[in-house]
Amino acid sequence: MNKSEFAWQMGKLETFYPSFNVTDDKDTLKTWYSIFEFEDAELFSEAVGHFITTSKYNPSVAGLREAMIDVASPNLPSVDDEFEKIKKIITIQAGSDERRTLYKSLHNITRKALESIGGIEGVRKAPDYGKAKQNFCIAFNRLVNEPALRALKSKSITEEIKRNVLMIGTKSSELS
């Protein structure tokens, strides 16, 4: 995420938490940015929105990290239920309102997974539903786990940065 995207999100937090102030002091903003700079901007933006709607306390690094994990791992429908909807969509006449309505009812991740395996046609043209479902499950799970792994990985990067800062602080005090 770039600095302006980060500053925008911190400004949103300041709007909803008036006693939280990081954008006025450049050093404070740089410090916060150093912790979150390697985050995906979209994931961080969603986490800020989630934090604003769920926390009555001022933002903290831990609180925002927790919000990132919450956003990255939402309550998802079961793969089996979503695949059953896909099978039903296939049986409904193309172009019908019923088919469009059922397609729109699919979870966003389901639609992305479906698109990644060739859409409805990809499922229809598979040798059998077992193979189509296997491909769908792989795509679905990859999409579900990717943001959660990114959030967890960035958490470990932050912890490593903190350890390095502590080591640098310790070494500089030893030199004095």
PDB file of C-alpha atoms in Angstrom:
ATOM      1  CA  MET A   1       0.000   0.000   0.000  1.00  0.00           C
ATOM      2  CA  ASN A   2       1.349   3.421  -0.791  1.00  0.00           C
ATOM      3  CA  LYS A   3       1.624   6.317   1.668  1.00  0.00           C
ATOM      4  CA  SER A   4      -1.346   8.279   0.372  1.00  0.00           C
ATOM      5  CA  GLU A   5      -3.650   5.220   0.572  1.00  0.00           C
ATOM      6  CA  PHE A   6      -2.463   4.637   4.129  1.00  0.00           C
ATOM      7  CA  ALA A   7      -2.884   8.306   5.121  1.00  0.00           C
ATOM      8  CA  TRP A   8      -6.431   8.272   3.718  1.00  0.00           C
ATOM      9  CA  GLN A   9      -7.355   5.260   5.874  1.00  0.00           C
ATOM     10  CA  MET A  10      -5.779   6.815   8.972  1.00  0.00           C
ATOM     11  CA  GLY A  11      -7.765   9.989   8.271  1.00  0.00           C
ATOM     12  CA  LYS A  12     -10.950   7.914   8.235  1.00  0.00           C
ATOM     13  CA  LEU A  13     -10.022   6.502  11.633  1.00  0.00           C
ATOM     14  CA  GLU A  14      -9.388  10.011  12.974  1.00  0.00           C
ATOM     15  CA  THR A  15     -12.826  11.091  11.761  1.00  0.00           C
ATOM     16  CA  PHE A  16     -14.570   8.382  13.779  1.00  0.00           C
ATOM     17  CA  TYR A  17     -12.183   8.457  16.752  1.00  0.00           C
ATOM     18  CA  PRO A  18     -11.542  12.166  17.464  1.00  0.00           C
ATOM     19  CA  SER A  19      -8.982  11.511  20.220  1.00  0.00           C
ATOM     20  CA  PHE A  20      -6.969   9.289  17.842  1.00  0.00           C
ATOM     21  CA  ASN A  21      -4.518  11.541  16.033  1.00  0.00           C
ATOM     22  CA  VAL A  22      -1.651  10.310  13.874  1.00  0.00           C
ATOM     23  CA  THR A  23      -1.739  12.353  10.661  1.00  0.00           C
ATOM     24  CA  ASP A  24      -0.688  15.695  12.227  1.00  0.00           C
ATOM     25  CA  ASP A  25       2.720  14.417  13.293  1.00  0.00           C
ATOM     26  CA  LYS A  26       4.847  13.123  10.384  1.00  0.00           C
ATOM     27  CA  ASP A  27       7.032  10.931  12.603  1.00  0.00           C
ATOM     28  CA  THR A  28       4.010   9.247  14.168  1.00  0.00           C
ATOM     29  CA  LEU A  29       2.454   8.695  10.746  1.00  0.00           C
ATOM     30  CA  LYS A  30       5.757   7.250   9.431  1.00  0.00           C
ATOM     31  CA  THR A  31       5.955   4.888  12.392  1.00  0.00           C
ATOM     32  CA  TRP A  32       2.416   3.605  11.830  1.00  0.00           C
ATOM     33  CA  TYR A  33       3.050   3.342   8.089  1.00  0.00           C
ATOM     34  CA  SER A  34       6.212   1.295   8.657  1.00  0.00           C
ATOM     35  CA  ILE A  35       4.069  -1.339  10.349  1.00  0.00           C
ATOM     36  CA  PHE A  36       1.393  -1.506   7.629  1.00  0.00           C
ATOM     37  CA  GLU A  37       3.242  -0.514   4.435  1.00  0.00           C
ATOM     38  CA  PHE A  38       3.436  -4.057   3.055  1.00  0.00           C
ATOM     39  CA  GLU A  39      -0.296  -4.663   3.452  1.00  0.00           C
ATOM     40  CA  ASP A  40      -2.697  -5.013   0.591  1.00  0.00           C
ATOM     41  CA  ALA A  41      -4.459  -1.632   0.332  1.00  0.00           C
ATOM     42  CA  GLU A  42      -7.879  -3.184  -0.310  1.00  0.00           C
ATOM     43  CA  LEU A  43      -7.589  -5.557   2.648  1.00  0.00           C
ATOM     44  CA  PHE A  44      -6.437  -2.718   4.909  1.00  0.00           C
ATOM     45  CA  SER A  45      -9.295  -0.480   3.746  1.00  0.00           C
ATOM     46  CA  GLU A  46     -11.830  -3.223   4.478  1.00  0.00           C
ATOM     47  CA  ALA A  47     -10.235  -3.793   7.878  1.00  0.00           C
ATOM     48  CA  VAL A  48     -10.471  -0.082   8.727  1.00  0.00           C
ATOM     49  CA  GLY A  49     -14.169  -0.118   7.800  1.00  0.00           C
ATOM     50  CA  HIS A  50     -14.702  -3.234   9.881  1.00  0.00           C
ATOM     51  CA  PHE A  51     -12.843  -1.703  12.820  1.00  0.00           C
ATOM     52  CA  ILE A  52     -14.922   1.488  12.649  1.00  0.00           C
ATOM     53  CA  THR A  53     -18.183  -0.448  12.730  1.00  0.00           C
ATOM     54  CA  THR A  54     -17.183  -2.880  15.484  1.00  0.00           C
ATOM     55  CA  SER A  55     -14.868  -1.124  17.952  1.00  0.00           C
ATOM     56  CA  LYS A  56     -15.709   1.537  20.483  1.00  0.00           C
ATOM     57  CA  TYR A  57     -12.021   1.877  21.424  1.00  0.00           C
ATOM     58  CA  ASN A  58      -9.329   3.937  19.705  1.00  0.00           C
ATOM     59  CA  PRO A  59      -7.381   2.089  17.005  1.00  0.00           C
ATOM     60  CA  SER A  60      -4.243   0.199  17.913  1.00  0.00           C
ATOM     61  CA  VAL A  61      -1.902  -1.887  15.801  1.00  0.00           C
ATOM     62  CA  ALA A  62      -3.273  -5.022  17.446  1.00  0.00           C
ATOM     63  CA  GLY A  63      -6.861  -3.908  16.906  1.00  0.00           C
ATOM     64  CA  LEU A  64      -6.289  -3.203  13.215  1.00  0.00           C
ATOM     65  CA  ARG A  65      -4.437  -6.511  12.786  1.00  0.00           C
ATOM     66  CA  GLU A  66      -7.369  -8.318  14.367  1.00  0.00           C
ATOM     67  CA  ALA A  67      -9.757  -6.498  12.031  1.00  0.00           C
ATOM     68  CA  MET A  68      -7.601  -7.552   9.057  1.00  0.00           C
ATOM     69  CA  ILE A  69      -7.831 -11.182  10.090  1.00  0.00           C
ATOM     70  CA  ASP A  70     -11.598 -10.860  10.640  1.00  0.00           C
ATOM     71  CA  VAL A  71     -12.042  -9.357   7.176  1.00  0.00           C
ATOM     72  CA  ALA A  72      -9.718 -11.881   5.550  1.00  0.00           C
ATOM     73  CA  SER A  73     -11.565 -14.840   7.080  1.00  0.00           C
ATOM     74  CA  PRO A  74     -15.276 -13.994   6.925  1.00  0.00           C
ATOM     75  CA  ASN A  75     -18.039 -16.463   7.668  1.00  0.00           C
ATOM     76  CA  LEU A  76     -18.404 -18.233   4.379  1.00  0.00           C
ATOM     77  CA  PRO A  77     -21.081 -20.547   3.054  1.00  0.00           C
ATOM     78  CA  SER A  78     -20.106 -24.171   2.692  1.00  0.00           C
ATOM     79  CA  VAL A  79     -18.433 -25.226  -0.526  1.00  0.00           C
ATOM     80  CA  ASP A  80     -20.984 -28.024  -0.883  1.00  0.00           C
ATOM     81  CA  ASP A  81     -23.964 -25.666  -0.601  1.00  0.00           C
ATOM     82  CA  GLU A  82     -22.488 -23.252  -3.120  1.00  0.00           C
ATOM     83  CA  PHE A  83     -21.683 -26.037  -5.582  1.00  0.00           C
ATOM     84  CA  GLU A  84     -25.255 -27.317  -5.288  1.00  0.00           C
ATOM     85  CA  LYS A  85     -26.456 -23.834  -6.288  1.00  0.00           C
ATOM     86  CA  ILE A  86     -24.080 -23.929  -9.259  1.00  0.00           C
ATOM     87  CA  LYS A  87     -25.490 -27.302 -10.333  1.00  0.00           C
ATOM     88  CA  LYS A  88     -29.000 -25.885 -10.081  1.00  0.00           C
ATOM     89  CA  ILE A  89     -28.016 -22.826 -12.145  1.00  0.00           C
ATOM     90  CA  ILE A  90     -26.877 -25.176 -14.913  1.00  0.00           C
ATOM     91  CA  THR A  91     -30.333 -26.771 -15.078  1.00  0.00           C
ATOM     92  CA  ILE A  92     -32.155 -23.440 -15.409  1.00  0.00           C
ATOM     93  CA  GLN A  93     -32.635 -21.925 -18.854  1.00  0.00           C
ATOM     94  CA  ALA A  94     -29.855 -19.485 -19.792  1.00  0.00           C
ATOM     95  CA  GLY A  95     -30.941 -15.847 -19.741  1.00  0.00           C
ATOM     96  CA  SER A  96     -33.899 -16.408 -17.427  1.00  0.00           C
ATOM     97  CA  ASP A  97     -34.617 -14.180 -14.433  1.00  0.00           C
ATOM     98  CA  GLU A  98     -34.534 -17.224 -12.152  1.00  0.00           C
ATOM     99  CA  ARG A  99     -31.011 -18.089 -13.328  1.00  0.00           C
ATOM    100  CA  ARG A 100     -29.799 -14.489 -12.882  1.00  0.00           C
ATOM    101  CA  THR A 101     -31.331 -14.302  -9.397  1.00  0.00           C
ATOM    102  CA  LEU A 102     -29.741 -17.567  -8.312  1.00  0.00           C
ATOM    103  CA  TYR A 103     -26.378 -16.506  -9.755  1.00  0.00           C
ATOM    104  CA  LYS A 104     -26.556 -13.207  -7.867  1.00  0.00           C
ATOM    105  CA  SER A 105     -27.261 -15.144  -4.652  1.00  0.00           C
ATOM    106  CA  LEU A 106     -23.867 -16.837  -4.889  1.00  0.00           C
ATOM    107  CA  HIS A 107     -21.265 -15.544  -2.464  1.00  0.00           C
ATOM    108  CA  ASN A 108     -18.699 -13.214  -4.059  1.00  0.00           C
ATOM    109  CA  ILE A 109     -15.896 -15.728  -3.477  1.00  0.00           C
ATOM    110  CA  THR A 110     -18.050 -18.434  -5.092  1.00  0.00           C
ATOM    111  CA  ARG A 111     -18.489 -16.303  -8.197  1.00  0.00           C
ATOM    112  CA  LYS A 112     -14.742 -15.600  -8.371  1.00  0.00           C
ATOM    113  CA  ALA A 113     -13.931 -19.291  -7.941  1.00  0.00           C
ATOM    114  CA  LEU A 114     -16.485 -20.191 -10.595  1.00  0.00           C
ATOM    115  CA  GLU A 115     -15.011 -17.639 -13.018  1.00  0.00           C
ATOM    116  CA  SER A 116     -11.515 -19.018 -12.420  1.00  0.00           C
ATOM    117  CA  ILE A 117     -12.598 -22.480 -13.623  1.00  0.00           C
ATOM    118  CA  GLY A 118     -14.371 -21.231 -16.737  1.00  0.00           C
ATOM    119  CA  GLY A 119     -17.710 -20.158 -15.317  1.00  0.00           C
ATOM    120  CA  ILE A 120     -20.939 -22.112 -15.685  1.00  0.00           C
ATOM    121  CA  GLU A 121     -19.703 -23.445 -19.041  1.00  0.00           C
ATOM    122  CA  GLY A 122     -16.533 -24.738 -17.389  1.00  0.00           C
ATOM    123  CA  VAL A 123     -18.611 -26.766 -14.939  1.00  0.00           C
ATOM    124  CA  ARG A 124     -21.026 -27.924 -17.635  1.00  0.00           C
ATOM    125  CA  LYS A 125     -18.199 -29.083 -19.932  1.00  0.00           C
ATOM    126  CA  ALA A 126     -16.285 -30.956 -17.209  1.00  0.00           C
ATOM    127  CA  PRO A 127     -16.177 -34.735 -17.736  1.00  0.00           C
ATOM    128  CA  ASP A 128     -18.332 -35.175 -14.622  1.00  0.00           C
ATOM    129  CA  TYR A 129     -19.606 -33.206 -11.631  1.00  0.00           C
ATOM    130  CA  GLY A 130     -17.009 -34.837  -9.377  1.00  0.00           C
ATOM    131  CA  LYS A 131     -14.144 -33.362 -11.385  1.00  0.00           C
ATOM    132  CA  ALA A 132     -15.933 -30.002 -11.713  1.00  0.00           C
ATOM    133  CA  LYS A 133     -16.546 -29.910  -7.960  1.00  0.00           C
ATOM    134  CA  GLN A 134     -12.919 -30.796  -7.257  1.00  0.00           C
ATOM    135  CA  ASN A 135     -11.726 -27.904  -9.446  1.00  0.00           C
ATOM    136  CA  PHE A 136     -14.269 -25.569  -7.867  1.00  0.00           C
ATOM    137  CA  CYS A 137     -13.224 -26.579  -4.319  1.00  0.00           C
ATOM    138  CA  ILE A 138      -9.553 -25.950  -5.103  1.00  0.00           C
ATOM    139  CA  ALA A 139     -10.323 -22.498  -6.537  1.00  0.00           C
ATOM    140  CA  PHE A 140     -12.734 -21.637  -3.692  1.00  0.00           C
ATOM    141  CA  ASN A 141     -10.282 -22.665  -0.948  1.00  0.00           C
ATOM    142  CA  ARG A 142      -7.421 -20.807  -2.608  1.00  0.00           C
ATOM    143  CA  LEU A 143      -9.494 -17.608  -2.657  1.00  0.00           C
ATOM    144  CA  VAL A 144     -10.622 -18.086   0.950  1.00  0.00           C
ATOM    145  CA  ASN A 145      -7.165 -18.794   2.337  1.00  0.00           C
ATOM    146  CA  GLU A 146      -5.130 -16.255   0.374  1.00  0.00           C
ATOM    147  CA  PRO A 147      -6.188 -13.089   2.285  1.00  0.00           C
ATOM    148  CA  ALA A 148      -6.026 -14.830   5.652  1.00  0.00           C
ATOM    149  CA  LEU A 149      -2.508 -16.029   4.912  1.00  0.00           C
ATOM    150  CA  ARG A 150      -1.539 -12.518   3.771  1.00  0.00           C
ATOM    151  CA  ALA A 151      -2.881 -11.052   7.007  1.00  0.00           C
ATOM    152  CA  LEU A 152      -1.103 -13.655   9.121  1.00  0.00           C
ATOM    153  CA  LYS A 153       2.125 -13.236   7.135  1.00  0.00           C
ATOM    154  CA  SER A 154       2.020  -9.457   7.548  1.00  0.00           C
ATOM    155  CA  LYS A 155       1.462  -9.975  11.284  1.00  0.00           C
ATOM    156  CA  SER A 156       4.684 -12.000  11.454  1.00  0.00           C
ATOM    157  CA  ILE A 157       6.487  -9.316   9.413  1.00  0.00           C
ATOM    158  CA  THR A 158       5.326  -6.706  11.929  1.00  0.00           C
ATOM    159  CA  GLU A 159       6.571  -8.839  14.815  1.00  0.00           C
ATOM    160  CA  GLU A 160       9.940  -9.221  13.059  1.00  0.00           C
ATOM    161  CA  ILE A 161      10.164  -5.441  12.563  1.00  0.00           C
ATOM    162  CA  LYS A 162       9.405  -4.914  16.260  1.00  0.00           C
ATOM    163  CA  ARG A 163      12.154  -7.386  17.232  1.00  0.00           C
ATOM    164  CA  ASN A 164      14.616  -5.611  14.924  1.00  0.00           C
ATOM    165  CA  VAL A 165      13.688  -2.205  16.362  1.00  0.00           C
ATOM    166  CA  LEU A 166      14.202  -3.552  19.878  1.00  0.00           C
ATOM    167  CA  MET A 167      17.569  -5.044  18.888  1.00  0.00           C
ATOM    168  CA  ILE A 168      18.671  -1.769  17.285  1.00  0.00           C
ATOM    169  CA  GLY A 169      17.573   0.138  20.400  1.00  0.00           C
ATOM    170  CA  THR A 170      19.481  -2.268  22.625  1.00  0.00           C
ATOM    171  CA  LYS A 171      22.638  -2.088  20.486  1.00  0.00           C
ATOM    172  CA  SER A 172      22.551   1.721  20.283  1.00  0.00           C
ATOM    173  CA  SER A 173      22.231   1.964  24.082  1.00  0.00           C
ATOM    174  CA  GLU A 174      25.185  -0.424  24.429  1.00  0.00           C
ATOM    175  CA  LEU A 175      27.260   1.860  22.193  1.00  0.00           C
ATOM    176  CA  SER A 176      26.508   4.917  24.347  1.00  0.00           C
TER     177      SER A 176
END
